[in-house]
Coordinates of N, CA, C and O in Angstrom, one line a residue:
M1 N -142.8 49.2 -35.3 CA -142.8 49.9 -34.1 C -144.4 50.6 -34.3 O -144.2 51.6 -35.0
P2 N -145.2 50.5 -33.9 CA -146.5 51.4 -34.1 C -146.4 52.8 -33.5 O -145.5 53.1 -32.5
S3 N -147.3 53.7 -34.1 CA -146.9 55.0 -33.6 C -147.9 55.2 -32.1 O -148.6 54.6 -31.7
D4 N -147.3 56.5 -31.5 CA -148.0 56.6 -30.1 C -149.5 56.7 -30.5 O -150.1 57.6 -31.1
P5 N -150.2 56.1 -29.5 CA -151.6 56.1 -29.4 C -152.0 57.6 -29.3 O -153.6 57.8 -30.2
S6 N -151.6 58.2 -28.8 CA -152.3 59.8 -28.4 C -152.2 60.4 -29.8 O -152.9 61.2 -30.0
S7 N -151.1 59.9 -30.8 CA -151.3 60.8 -31.9 C -152.5 60.4 -32.8 O -152.6 60.8 -34.0
R8 N -153.0 59.4 -32.2 CA -154.6 59.2 -33.2 C -155.8 60.2 -33.2 O -156.9 60.1 -33.8
A9 N -155.6 61.2 -32.2 CA -156.4 62.5 -32.0 C -155.9 63.2 -33.0 O -155.7 62.8 -34.0
V10 N -156.1 64.6 -32.7 CA -155.8 65.6 -33.9 C -154.6 65.2 -34.3 O -153.5 66.1 -33.8
T11 N -154.2 65.0 -35.2 CA -152.8 64.8 -35.8 C -152.8 65.9 -37.2 O -153.4 65.5 -37.8
Q12 N -151.4 66.4 -37.2 CA -150.9 66.8 -38.3 C -149.6 66.3 -38.6 O -148.8 65.7 -37.4
Q13 N -149.4 66.2 -39.6 CA -148.2 65.3 -40.3 C -147.8 66.3 -41.4 O -148.5 66.5 -42.0
R14 N -146.2 66.5 -41.1 CA -145.8 67.2 -42.2 C -143.7 67.2 -42.1 O -143.8 66.7 -41.3
G15 N -143.3 67.6 -43.2 CA -141.9 67.6 -43.1 C -141.5 68.9 -42.1 O -142.3 69.4 -42.0
V16 N -140.6 68.6 -41.3 CA -139.6 69.8 -40.9 C -139.0 71.1 -41.5 O -138.0 70.6 -42.1
P17 N -139.5 72.0 -41.6 CA -138.8 72.9 -42.3 C -137.8 73.5 -41.2 O -138.1 73.5 -40.0
G18 N -136.4 73.4 -41.9 CA -135.2 73.7 -41.1 C -134.8 72.6 -40.2 O -134.1 73.1 -39.1
A19 N -134.8 71.3 -40.7 CA -134.3 70.3 -39.8 C -133.0 70.5 -40.2 O -132.2 71.1 -41.1
P20 N -131.9 69.8 -39.3 CA -130.8 70.1 -39.2 C -130.2 69.8 -40.6 O -130.4 68.5 -41.1
S21 N -129.0 70.0 -40.6 CA -128.2 68.8 -42.0 C -127.8 68.1 -41.4 O -127.7 66.8 -42.2
E22 N -127.5 67.6 -40.3 CA -126.9 66.1 -39.6 C -128.0 64.9 -39.7 O -129.2 66.0 -39.4
G23 N -127.8 64.3 -39.8 CA -128.8 63.1 -39.9 C -129.5 63.0 -41.2 O -129.2 63.5 -42.1
P24 N -131.1 62.4 -40.8 CA -132.0 62.2 -41.8 C -132.2 63.9 -42.6 O -132.1 65.0 -42.1
P25 N -132.2 63.9 -44.1 CA -132.8 64.9 -44.5 C -134.2 65.5 -44.3 O -134.8 64.7 -43.7
A26 N -134.7 66.7 -44.3 CA -135.5 67.2 -43.8 C -136.9 66.5 -44.3 O -137.8 66.4 -43.2
D27 N -137.3 66.2 -45.2 CA -138.4 65.3 -45.8 C -138.4 63.8 -45.2 O -139.3 62.9 -45.7
A28 N -137.0 63.9 -44.5 CA -137.1 62.1 -44.0 C -137.8 62.2 -42.5 O -137.5 61.1 -41.9
V29 N -137.9 63.5 -41.9 CA -138.5 63.4 -40.7 C -140.0 64.2 -40.8 O -140.4 65.2 -41.4
E30 N -140.7 63.2 -39.6 CA -142.4 63.6 -40.2 C -142.5 63.7 -38.4 O -142.3 63.3 -37.3
V31 N -143.2 65.1 -38.4 CA -143.6 65.7 -37.1 C -145.2 65.1 -36.8 O -146.0 65.5 -37.8
R32 N -145.5 64.6 -36.1 CA -147.3 64.1 -35.0 C -147.7 65.3 -34.3 O -146.6 64.9 -33.6
R33 N -148.3 66.3 -34.6 CA -148.7 66.7 -33.1 C -150.2 66.2 -32.4 O -151.0 65.6 -33.6
S34 N -150.3 66.2 -31.5 CA -151.5 65.5 -30.9 C -152.2 66.3 -29.7 O -151.6 66.9 -28.8
T35 N -153.3 66.4 -29.9 CA -153.9 67.4 -28.8 C -154.1 66.4 -27.2 O -154.3 67.2 -25.9
R36 N -153.6 65.0 -27.5 CA -153.5 64.5 -26.3 C -152.4 64.4 -25.6 O -152.3 64.3 -24.3
R37 N -151.6 64.9 -26.0 CA -150.2 65.1 -25.6 C -149.9 66.3 -25.0 O -150.3 67.3 -25.2
R38 N -149.5 66.3 -23.7 CA -149.6 67.5 -23.0 C -147.7 68.4 -23.0 O -147.5 69.4 -22.9
R39 N -146.8 67.4 -22.5 CA -145.7 67.9 -21.7 C -144.5 67.2 -23.1 O -143.4 67.4 -23.0
T40 N -145.2 65.5 -22.9 CA -143.8 64.7 -23.5 C -143.6 64.9 -24.9 O -144.7 65.2 -26.0
V41 N -142.3 64.4 -25.5 CA -142.0 64.5 -26.8 C -141.5 63.2 -26.9 O -140.4 62.8 -26.2
S42 N -141.9 62.5 -28.1 CA -140.8 61.3 -28.3 C -140.7 61.3 -29.4 O -141.5 61.8 -30.3
A43 N -139.7 59.9 -30.3 CA -139.6 59.8 -31.4 C -139.1 58.2 -31.8 O -138.6 58.0 -30.7
Y44 N -139.1 58.1 -33.2 CA -138.5 56.3 -33.1 C -138.2 56.7 -34.8 O -138.7 57.4 -35.6
R45 N -137.6 55.6 -35.0 CA -137.4 55.4 -37.1 C -138.8 54.8 -37.5 O -139.0 53.3 -36.5
E46 N -139.3 54.9 -38.3 CA -139.8 54.0 -39.1 C -139.4 53.8 -40.7 O -139.6 55.0 -41.4
G47 N -138.7 53.0 -41.0 CA -138.3 52.9 -42.2 C -137.0 53.6 -42.1 O -136.3 53.8 -41.8
D48 N -137.1 54.5 -43.5 CA -136.0 55.7 -43.7 C -136.1 57.0 -43.0 O -135.6 58.1 -43.5
R49 N -137.6 57.2 -42.3 CA -137.5 58.1 -42.0 C -137.6 58.3 -40.5 O -137.6 57.2 -39.5
T50 N -137.7 59.5 -39.7 CA -138.3 59.7 -38.6 C -139.1 60.0 -37.8 O -139.6 61.3 -38.4
V51 N -139.9 59.7 -36.8 CA -141.5 59.9 -36.8 C -141.2 60.5 -35.5 O -140.7 60.0 -34.2
V52 N -141.0 62.1 -34.9 CA -141.3 62.8 -33.9 C -142.7 62.9 -33.4 O -143.5 63.6 -34.5
L53 N -142.9 63.0 -31.8 CA -144.7 63.1 -31.4 C -144.1 64.2 -30.8 O -143.3 64.2 -29.5
I54 N -145.2 65.1 -30.9 CA -145.1 66.4 -29.9 C -146.5 66.7 -29.8 O -147.4 66.5 -30.6
P55 N -146.7 67.7 -28.6 CA -147.9 68.0 -28.3 C -148.3 69.0 -29.3 O -147.8 70.1 -29.8
A56 N -149.8 69.3 -29.5 CA -150.6 70.3 -30.6 C -150.2 71.6 -30.4 O -150.0 72.6 -31.1
R57 N -150.1 71.6 -29.1 CA -150.2 73.2 -28.5 C -148.6 73.7 -28.7 O -147.9 75.0 -28.6
M58 N -147.6 73.2 -29.0 CA -146.1 73.7 -29.5 C -146.0 74.2 -30.1 O -146.7 74.3 -31.4
S59 N -145.1 75.8 -30.2 CA -144.8 76.6 -31.1 C -143.7 75.7 -32.2 O -143.5 74.8 -32.2
E60 N -143.8 76.5 -33.7 CA -142.8 75.9 -34.5 C -141.8 76.0 -33.8 O -140.8 75.0 -34.1
A61 N -141.2 76.9 -33.4 CA -139.8 77.5 -32.6 C -139.3 76.1 -31.7 O -138.6 75.4 -31.8
E62 N -140.3 75.7 -31.1 CA -139.9 74.8 -30.0 C -140.3 73.4 -30.8 O -139.2 72.4 -30.3
E63 N -140.9 73.4 -31.9 CA -141.0 71.7 -32.6 C -139.4 71.8 -33.0 O -139.0 70.7 -33.5
R64 N -139.0 72.7 -33.8 CA -137.5 72.5 -34.7 C -136.7 72.3 -33.2 O -135.8 71.5 -33.4
R65 N -136.7 73.0 -32.2 CA -135.8 72.8 -31.4 C -136.0 71.2 -30.8 O -134.8 70.6 -30.9
W66 N -137.1 70.7 -30.5 CA -137.3 69.3 -30.1 C -136.9 68.1 -31.0 O -136.5 67.4 -30.9
V67 N -136.9 68.8 -32.4 CA -136.4 67.6 -33.5 C -135.3 67.9 -33.5 O -134.5 66.4 -33.5
R68 N -134.2 68.8 -32.9 CA -133.0 68.5 -33.4 C -132.6 67.6 -32.1 O -131.5 66.4 -32.0
V69 N -133.2 68.1 -30.6 CA -132.9 67.5 -29.5 C -133.2 65.9 -29.5 O -132.5 64.9 -29.3
M70 N -134.6 65.4 -30.2 CA -134.6 64.0 -30.9 C -133.8 63.3 -31.8 O -133.4 61.9 -31.3
L71 N -133.6 63.8 -32.8 CA -132.5 63.4 -33.6 C -131.5 63.0 -33.1 O -130.8 61.9 -33.6
D72 N -130.8 63.8 -32.3 CA -129.5 63.8 -31.3 C -129.5 62.7 -30.5 O -128.5 61.6 -30.5
K73 N -130.8 62.4 -29.8 CA -131.0 61.4 -29.1 C -131.0 60.2 -29.5 O -130.3 59.1 -28.9
L74 N -131.4 59.9 -30.8 CA -131.5 58.5 -31.6 C -130.4 58.7 -32.0 O -129.7 57.3 -31.9
A75 N -129.8 59.0 -32.9 CA -128.1 59.3 -33.1 C -127.1 58.4 -32.3 O -126.5 57.7 -32.4
A76 N -127.2 59.1 -31.0 CA -126.5 58.8 -29.6 C -126.9 57.0 -29.8 O -125.9 56.0 -29.2
Q77 N -128.1 57.0 -29.3 CA -128.8 55.7 -29.1 C -128.4 54.5 -30.0 O -127.6 53.5 -29.8
E78 N -128.3 54.8 -31.6 CA -128.2 54.3 -32.2 C -126.4 53.6 -32.5 O -126.0 52.7 -32.7
S79 N -125.4 55.0 -32.0 CA -124.3 54.5 -32.2 C -123.7 53.8 -31.5 O -123.1 53.4 -31.6
R80 N -124.4 53.8 -30.2 CA -124.0 53.1 -29.2 C -124.5 51.4 -29.4 O -123.7 50.6 -29.0
R81 N -125.3 51.3 -30.2 CA -126.0 49.5 -30.6 C -125.1 49.3 -31.5 O -125.0 48.3 -31.8
T82 N -124.9 50.0 -32.2 CA -124.3 49.8 -33.2 C -122.3 49.5 -33.8 O -121.9 50.5 -33.4
P83 N -122.3 48.1 -33.9 CA -120.7 47.6 -33.9 C -120.1 48.3 -35.0 O -120.6 48.4 -36.3
D84 N -118.6 48.8 -34.8 CA -118.3 49.3 -35.8 C -117.5 48.2 -36.7 O -117.5 46.9 -36.1
D85 N -116.3 48.2 -37.5 CA -116.0 47.0 -38.3 C -115.2 46.3 -37.0 O -115.3 44.8 -37.7
S86 N -114.3 46.4 -36.5 CA -113.6 45.8 -35.8 C -114.3 45.1 -34.8 O -114.4 43.4 -34.6
E87 N -115.4 45.4 -34.5 CA -116.6 44.9 -33.5 C -117.0 43.7 -34.3 O -117.4 42.3 -33.9
L88 N -117.5 44.1 -35.9 CA -118.3 42.9 -36.4 C -117.0 41.8 -36.5 O -117.5 40.6 -36.6
G89 N -115.8 41.8 -37.0 CA -114.9 41.1 -37.3 C -115.0 39.7 -35.6 O -114.8 38.8 -35.9
R90 N -114.5 40.8 -34.6 CA -114.9 39.9 -33.3 C -116.4 39.3 -33.5 O -116.1 37.7 -32.8
R91 N -117.2 39.6 -33.5 CA -118.7 38.9 -33.8 C -118.3 37.3 -34.8 O -118.9 36.7 -34.4
A92 N -117.5 38.0 -35.9 CA -117.8 37.3 -37.0 C -117.0 35.9 -36.3 O -117.3 34.7 -36.8
T93 N -116.0 36.1 -35.5 CA -114.8 35.0 -34.9 C -115.8 34.2 -34.0 O -115.7 33.2 -33.9
R94 N -116.4 34.9 -33.3 CA -117.5 34.1 -32.1 C -118.0 33.5 -32.7 O -118.3 32.2 -32.4
L95 N -119.0 33.6 -33.5 CA -120.3 33.2 -34.2 C -119.5 31.9 -34.9 O -120.3 30.4 -34.6
S96 N -118.7 32.1 -35.7 CA -117.8 30.9 -36.5 C -117.1 29.8 -35.7 O -117.6 28.3 -35.7
E97 N -116.9 30.3 -34.4 CA -116.3 29.3 -33.3 C -117.9 28.2 -32.9 O -117.7 27.1 -32.8
Q98 N -118.5 29.4 -32.7 CA -120.1 28.4 -31.9 C -120.6 28.1 -33.0 O -121.4 26.8 -32.2
Y99 N -121.1 28.2 -34.0 CA -122.3 27.5 -34.7 C -121.4 26.9 -36.1 O -121.9 25.9 -36.5
L100 N -119.8 27.3 -36.5 CA -119.3 26.6 -37.7 C -118.0 25.8 -37.4 O -117.1 25.5 -38.1
A101 N -118.2 25.1 -35.9 CA -116.6 24.8 -35.5 C -115.3 25.4 -35.9 O -114.3 25.1 -35.8
G102 N -115.4 26.8 -35.8 CA -114.6 27.9 -36.3 C -113.8 27.8 -37.4 O -112.6 28.2 -37.9
R103 N -114.2 26.9 -38.9 CA -113.8 26.7 -39.8 C -114.3 27.8 -40.9 O -113.4 27.9 -41.7
A104 N -114.6 28.8 -40.5 CA -115.1 29.7 -41.6 C -114.7 31.2 -40.7 O -114.5 31.8 -39.7
R105 N -113.4 31.5 -42.1 CA -112.4 32.9 -41.4 C -112.0 33.6 -42.4 O -111.6 33.8 -43.0
P106 N -112.8 34.8 -41.9 CA -113.0 35.9 -43.1 C -111.7 36.6 -43.1 O -111.3 37.1 -41.8
A107 N -111.3 37.3 -44.2 CA -110.1 37.9 -44.1 C -110.6 39.7 -43.7 O -109.8 40.2 -42.9
T108 N -111.7 39.5 -43.7 CA -112.3 41.1 -43.5 C -113.8 41.1 -43.5 O -114.3 40.1 -43.9
V109 N -114.3 42.1 -42.6 CA -115.9 41.9 -42.7 C -115.6 43.3 -42.0 O -115.3 44.3 -40.8
R110 N -116.8 44.2 -42.9 CA -117.1 45.3 -42.8 C -118.7 46.0 -43.3 O -119.4 45.1 -43.7
W111 N -119.1 47.0 -42.9 CA -120.2 47.9 -43.0 C -119.8 48.5 -44.5 O -119.1 48.8 -44.7
V112 N -121.2 48.6 -45.5 CA -121.1 49.5 -46.7 C -122.4 50.1 -46.7 O -122.9 49.5 -46.0
T113 N -122.2 51.0 -47.4 CA -123.4 51.5 -47.7 C -124.0 51.5 -49.0 O -125.0 52.3 -49.7
N114 N -123.5 50.8 -50.1 CA -124.0 50.4 -51.6 C -124.5 49.5 -51.6 O -124.8 49.1 -52.6
Q115 N -125.4 49.0 -50.4 CA -126.1 47.5 -50.6 C -127.4 48.1 -50.1 O -127.8 47.6 -49.2
N116 N -128.4 48.1 -51.1 CA -129.6 48.4 -50.8 C -130.6 47.3 -51.0 O -131.7 47.8 -51.0
S117 N -130.3 46.3 -51.8 CA -130.9 45.4 -52.6 C -130.9 43.9 -51.9 O -131.2 42.8 -52.0
R118 N -129.7 44.2 -51.0 CA -129.2 42.9 -50.3 C -128.6 43.0 -48.6 O -128.1 44.3 -48.7
W119 N -129.1 42.4 -47.7 CA -128.3 42.5 -46.5 C -127.2 42.3 -46.5 O -126.6 42.7 -45.1
G120 N -126.6 41.3 -47.3 CA -125.0 41.3 -46.8 C -124.3 40.1 -48.3 O -125.0 40.2 -48.8
S121 N -123.1 40.5 -48.4 CA -122.4 39.6 -49.3 C -121.3 39.1 -48.7 O -120.6 39.2 -48.0
C122 N -120.8 38.3 -50.0 CA -119.2 37.6 -49.6 C -118.6 37.0 -50.5 O -119.2 36.9 -51.7
T123 N -117.2 37.4 -50.8 CA -116.5 37.1 -51.7 C -115.4 35.9 -51.1 O -114.6 36.1 -50.6
P124 N -115.6 34.4 -51.5 CA -115.0 33.3 -50.7 C -113.3 33.8 -51.2 O -112.6 33.3 -50.5
A125 N -113.5 34.4 -52.9 CA -111.9 33.7 -52.8 C -110.9 34.7 -52.0 O -110.1 34.7 -52.1
E126 N -111.7 36.1 -51.8 CA -111.0 37.1 -51.1 C -111.3 36.9 -49.6 O -110.6 37.5 -48.6
G127 N -112.5 36.3 -49.1 CA -112.3 36.1 -47.8 C -113.0 37.2 -47.6 O -113.0 37.4 -46.0
S128 N -113.8 37.8 -48.3 CA -114.7 39.5 -47.6 C -115.8 39.3 -47.3 O -116.6 38.7 -48.0
I129 N -116.6 39.8 -46.7 CA -117.6 39.7 -46.0 C -118.2 40.9 -46.1 O -117.5 42.1 -45.3
R130 N -119.3 41.5 -46.3 CA -120.0 42.8 -46.1 C -121.3 42.6 -46.0 O -121.9 42.0 -46.4
L131 N -121.7 43.7 -44.7 CA -123.0 44.1 -44.1 C -123.9 45.2 -44.8 O -122.9 46.2 -44.5
S132 N -124.8 45.4 -44.9 CA -125.4 46.5 -45.4 C -125.6 47.5 -44.3 O -126.0 46.6 -43.1
H133 N -125.4 48.6 -44.0 CA -125.5 49.5 -43.2 C -127.1 49.6 -42.7 O -127.7 50.2 -42.0
R134 N -128.4 49.2 -43.3 CA -129.7 48.9 -43.2 C -129.6 48.3 -41.9 O -131.0 48.2 -41.5
L135 N -129.0 47.1 -42.1 CA -129.0 46.2 -40.5 C -128.7 47.1 -39.0 O -129.1 46.7 -38.3
Q136 N -128.2 48.2 -39.2 CA -127.5 49.1 -38.3 C -129.0 49.1 -37.4 O -129.8 50.0 -37.8
G137 N -129.2 48.9 -36.0 CA -130.3 49.3 -35.4 C -131.2 48.3 -35.4 O -131.8 48.4 -34.3
M138 N -131.2 47.3 -36.3 CA -131.9 46.3 -36.1 C -131.7 45.5 -34.8 O -130.3 45.2 -34.4
P139 N -132.0 44.4 -33.9 CA -132.0 43.4 -33.1 C -130.6 42.9 -33.3 O -130.1 42.3 -34.7
E140 N -130.0 42.4 -32.5 CA -128.8 41.8 -32.4 C -129.1 40.3 -33.1 O -128.0 39.9 -33.8
Y141 N -130.0 39.7 -32.8 CA -130.0 38.1 -33.4 C -129.9 38.7 -34.9 O -130.0 37.4 -35.5
V142 N -130.8 39.4 -35.6 CA -131.2 40.0 -37.4 C -129.5 39.5 -37.5 O -129.5 39.4 -38.4
V143 N -128.5 40.8 -36.6 CA -127.5 41.0 -37.6 C -126.6 39.9 -37.3 O -126.0 39.4 -38.3
D144 N -126.6 39.2 -36.4 CA -125.9 37.6 -35.9 C -126.2 37.0 -37.2 O -125.5 36.1 -37.8
Y145 N -127.6 36.8 -37.6 CA -128.1 35.9 -38.6 C -127.4 36.2 -40.0 O -126.9 35.5 -40.8
V146 N -127.7 37.2 -40.3 CA -127.0 37.7 -41.4 C -125.5 37.5 -41.7 O -124.8 37.1 -42.7
L147 N -124.7 37.5 -40.7 CA -123.4 37.5 -40.4 C -122.8 36.1 -40.5 O -121.8 35.6 -41.2
L148 N -123.8 35.2 -39.7 CA -123.4 33.7 -40.1 C -124.3 33.2 -41.1 O -123.3 32.5 -41.9
H149 N -124.8 34.0 -42.3 CA -125.2 33.5 -43.2 C -124.3 33.9 -44.3 O -123.5 32.9 -44.8
E150 N -123.4 34.9 -44.1 CA -122.3 35.3 -45.1 C -120.9 34.3 -44.7 O -120.7 33.8 -45.5
L151 N -121.1 34.0 -43.1 CA -119.9 32.7 -43.0 C -120.1 31.9 -43.5 O -118.7 30.8 -44.1
A152 N -121.2 31.5 -43.6 CA -121.4 30.3 -44.4 C -121.2 30.0 -45.7 O -120.7 29.1 -46.2
H153 N -121.2 31.0 -46.2 CA -120.9 31.5 -48.0 C -119.6 31.0 -48.3 O -118.8 30.8 -49.3
L154 N -118.6 31.3 -46.9 CA -117.0 31.2 -47.2 C -117.0 29.6 -47.4 O -116.0 29.1 -47.5
L155 N -117.8 28.4 -46.8 CA -117.4 27.0 -46.5 C -118.5 26.7 -48.0 O -118.4 25.8 -48.5
V156 N -119.6 27.3 -48.4 CA -120.7 26.7 -49.4 C -121.0 27.9 -50.1 O -122.0 28.4 -49.6
P157 N -120.5 28.0 -51.5 CA -121.3 29.4 -51.8 C -122.8 29.5 -52.1 O -122.7 30.4 -52.0
G158 N -123.3 28.3 -52.4 CA -124.5 28.4 -53.1 C -125.8 28.2 -51.8 O -125.1 28.0 -50.7
H159 N -127.0 28.2 -52.3 CA -127.8 28.0 -51.0 C -128.6 26.7 -51.2 O -129.9 26.3 -50.6
G160 N -127.9 25.8 -51.7 CA -128.0 24.2 -51.3 C -128.6 23.6 -49.8 O -128.3 24.4 -48.8
P161 N -128.9 22.8 -50.0 CA -129.1 21.6 -48.8 C -127.8 22.2 -47.9 O -128.1 21.9 -46.5
D162 N -126.7 21.7 -48.6 CA -125.6 21.7 -47.5 C -125.5 23.1 -46.9 O -125.1 23.3 -45.5
F163 N -125.9 24.3 -47.3 CA -125.5 25.6 -46.8 C -126.5 25.6 -45.8 O -126.2 25.9 -44.8
W164 N -127.6 25.3 -45.9 CA -128.9 25.3 -44.8 C -128.6 24.4 -43.7 O -129.1 24.9 -42.9
R165 N -128.2 23.4 -43.9 CA -127.9 22.8 -42.9 C -126.7 23.3 -42.2 O -126.9 23.2 -40.4
L166 N -126.1 24.0 -42.6 CA -124.9 24.5 -41.7 C -125.5 26.0 -40.7 O -125.2 26.4 -39.5
L167 N -126.5 26.7 -40.8 CA -127.4 27.7 -40.2 C -128.4 26.6 -39.5 O -129.0 27.4 -38.7
E168 N -128.4 25.3 -39.6 CA -129.7 24.7 -38.7 C -129.0 24.8 -36.9 O -130.0 24.7 -36.4
T169 N -128.0 25.4 -36.8 CA -127.7 24.9 -35.1 C -127.5 26.6 -34.9 O -127.9 26.6 -33.4
Y170 N -128.3 27.4 -35.7 CA -128.5 28.8 -35.2 C -130.1 28.9 -34.6 O -130.6 28.7 -35.3
P171 N -130.4 29.1 -33.7 CA -131.5 28.5 -32.8 C -132.6 29.9 -33.5 O -133.7 29.8 -33.5
R172 N -132.2 31.4 -33.7 CA -133.1 32.0 -34.5 C -133.1 32.6 -36.0 O -133.4 33.5 -36.3
T173 N -132.9 31.3 -36.5 CA -132.7 31.7 -38.1 C -134.0 31.8 -38.9 O -134.0 32.6 -39.4
E174 N -134.9 31.0 -38.5 CA -136.4 31.3 -38.8 C -136.8 32.9 -38.3 O -137.4 33.3 -39.0
R175 N -136.9 33.3 -37.3 CA -137.1 34.2 -36.5 C -136.7 35.4 -37.2 O -137.1 36.5 -37.7
A176 N -135.2 35.2 -37.5 CA -134.1 36.6 -38.3 C -135.1 36.4 -39.6 O -135.1 37.6 -39.9
R177 N -135.1 36.0 -40.3 CA -135.8 35.4 -41.8 C -137.0 36.3 -41.8 O -137.5 36.9 -42.9
G178 N -138.0 35.7 -41.0 CA -139.4 36.7 -40.4 C -139.0 37.9 -40.5 O -139.7 38.6 -40.9
Y179 N -138.4 38.2 -39.7 CA -138.0 39.8 -39.3 C -137.7 40.6 -40.8 O -138.3 41.6 -40.9
L180 N -136.5 39.7 -41.0 CA -136.3 40.6 -42.3 C -137.4 40.8 -43.6 O -137.3 41.8 -44.3
E181 N -138.0 39.7 -43.5 CA -139.0 39.3 -44.8 C -140.1 40.6 -44.1 O -140.5 41.1 -45.3
G182 N -140.5 40.8 -43.4 CA -141.3 41.6 -42.4 C -141.0 43.2 -43.1 O -141.6 44.3 -43.5
V183 N -139.6 43.2 -42.8 CA -139.4 44.7 -43.2 C -139.0 45.1 -44.3 O -139.5 46.3 -45.2
V184 N -138.9 44.1 -45.7 CA -139.1 44.3 -46.9 C -140.3 44.5 -47.6 O -140.8 45.1 -48.1
A185 N -141.4 43.9 -46.9 CA -142.7 44.0 -47.3 C -143.4 45.3 -46.7 O -143.9 45.8 -47.2
A186 N -143.1 45.7 -45.5 CA -143.3 47.4 -45.3 C -142.7 48.2 -46.0 O -143.5 49.1 -46.3
E187 N -141.7 47.9 -46.7 CA -140.8 49.2 -47.5 C -141.9 48.9 -48.5 O -141.6 50.0 -49.4
R188 N -142.3 47.9 -49.2 CA -143.2 47.6 -50.4 C -144.6 48.2 -50.3 O -145.1 48.7 -51.2
L189 N -145.2 48.6 -49.2 CA -146.2 49.1 -48.7 C -146.8 50.6 -49.4 O -145.7 51.5 -49.1
P190 N -147.6 51.2 -49.9 CA -147.8 52.5 -50.1 C -147.7 53.4 -49.0 O -148.5 52.9 -48.2
Q191 N -147.2 54.3 -49.0 CA -147.4 55.2 -47.7 C -148.6 56.3 -47.8 O -149.3 56.8 -49.3
L192 N -149.0 56.3 -46.8 CA -150.4 56.7 -46.5 C -150.4 58.3 -46.5 O -149.2 59.1 -46.1
P193 N -151.5 59.2 -47.2 CA -151.0 60.8 -47.6 C -151.3 61.1 -45.9 O -152.0 60.7 -45.3
A194 N -150.6 62.1 -46.1 CA -150.7 62.9 -44.6 C -151.8 63.7 -44.4 O -152.6 64.2 -45.1
A195 N -152.2 63.3 -43.1 CA -153.5 63.6 -42.5 C -153.4 65.5 -42.4 O -152.9 66.0 -42.2
R196 N -154.9 65.7 -43.0 CA -154.7 67.5 -43.3 C -155.6 67.5 -41.4 O -155.9 66.9 -40.9
P197 N -155.2 68.7 -41.3 CA -155.3 69.6 -39.6 C -156.9 69.6 -39.7 O -157.7 69.3 -40.3
G198 N -157.1 68.7 -38.6 CA -158.3 68.5 -38.1 C -159.1 67.2 -38.2 O -159.8 67.0 -37.9
E199 N -158.0 66.3 -38.8 CA -158.5 64.9 -39.7 C -158.0 64.1 -38.3 O -156.6 64.6 -38.0
S200 N -158.7 63.0 -38.0 CA -157.9 62.0 -37.2 C -157.0 60.6 -37.7 O -157.6 60.6 -39.0
G201 N -156.1 60.7 -37.5 CA -155.0 59.7 -37.7 C -155.6 58.5 -37.6 O -156.2 58.3 -36.9

């Protein structure tokens, strides 16, 4: 998601002192001050960090208060969007019936936090499917694709022609793969140095 155009004016970027202990750590929050902003405050996720856009005239106390407010607001929005394990199980059943004729029947489907190099995994012998927590907050069609991908592994272990034929019926396979490839590519980009006060962003 691109940054707010107003932050391209005089912009300061820095970690937030005194950020709340809940949610992202302090160094994962970046505040961008802009002279073009008068009253509005906004925030969005950018990879593993949160970007908060505020008016340049805002005091440090107001900044800290607004960072807490925006982190809470984002967390609330994401919790409403993120299905729990039981909802994942229901989605898996629906996807299996819709695209795999109901043949893939996992014993368990759950979120995990220890998968940082893959989006999902499957253990056919146990009938277990695990999705990386990094998918949380991504578009539903992307989560559905990864879930369907792992469901297909319950039927075909490898990634041969038979496996990809199972996914041909899902209309957003290529779009979802492109989205995930874009996320991986963005994570590999070097981080730009923070702008110094008085420099344009």
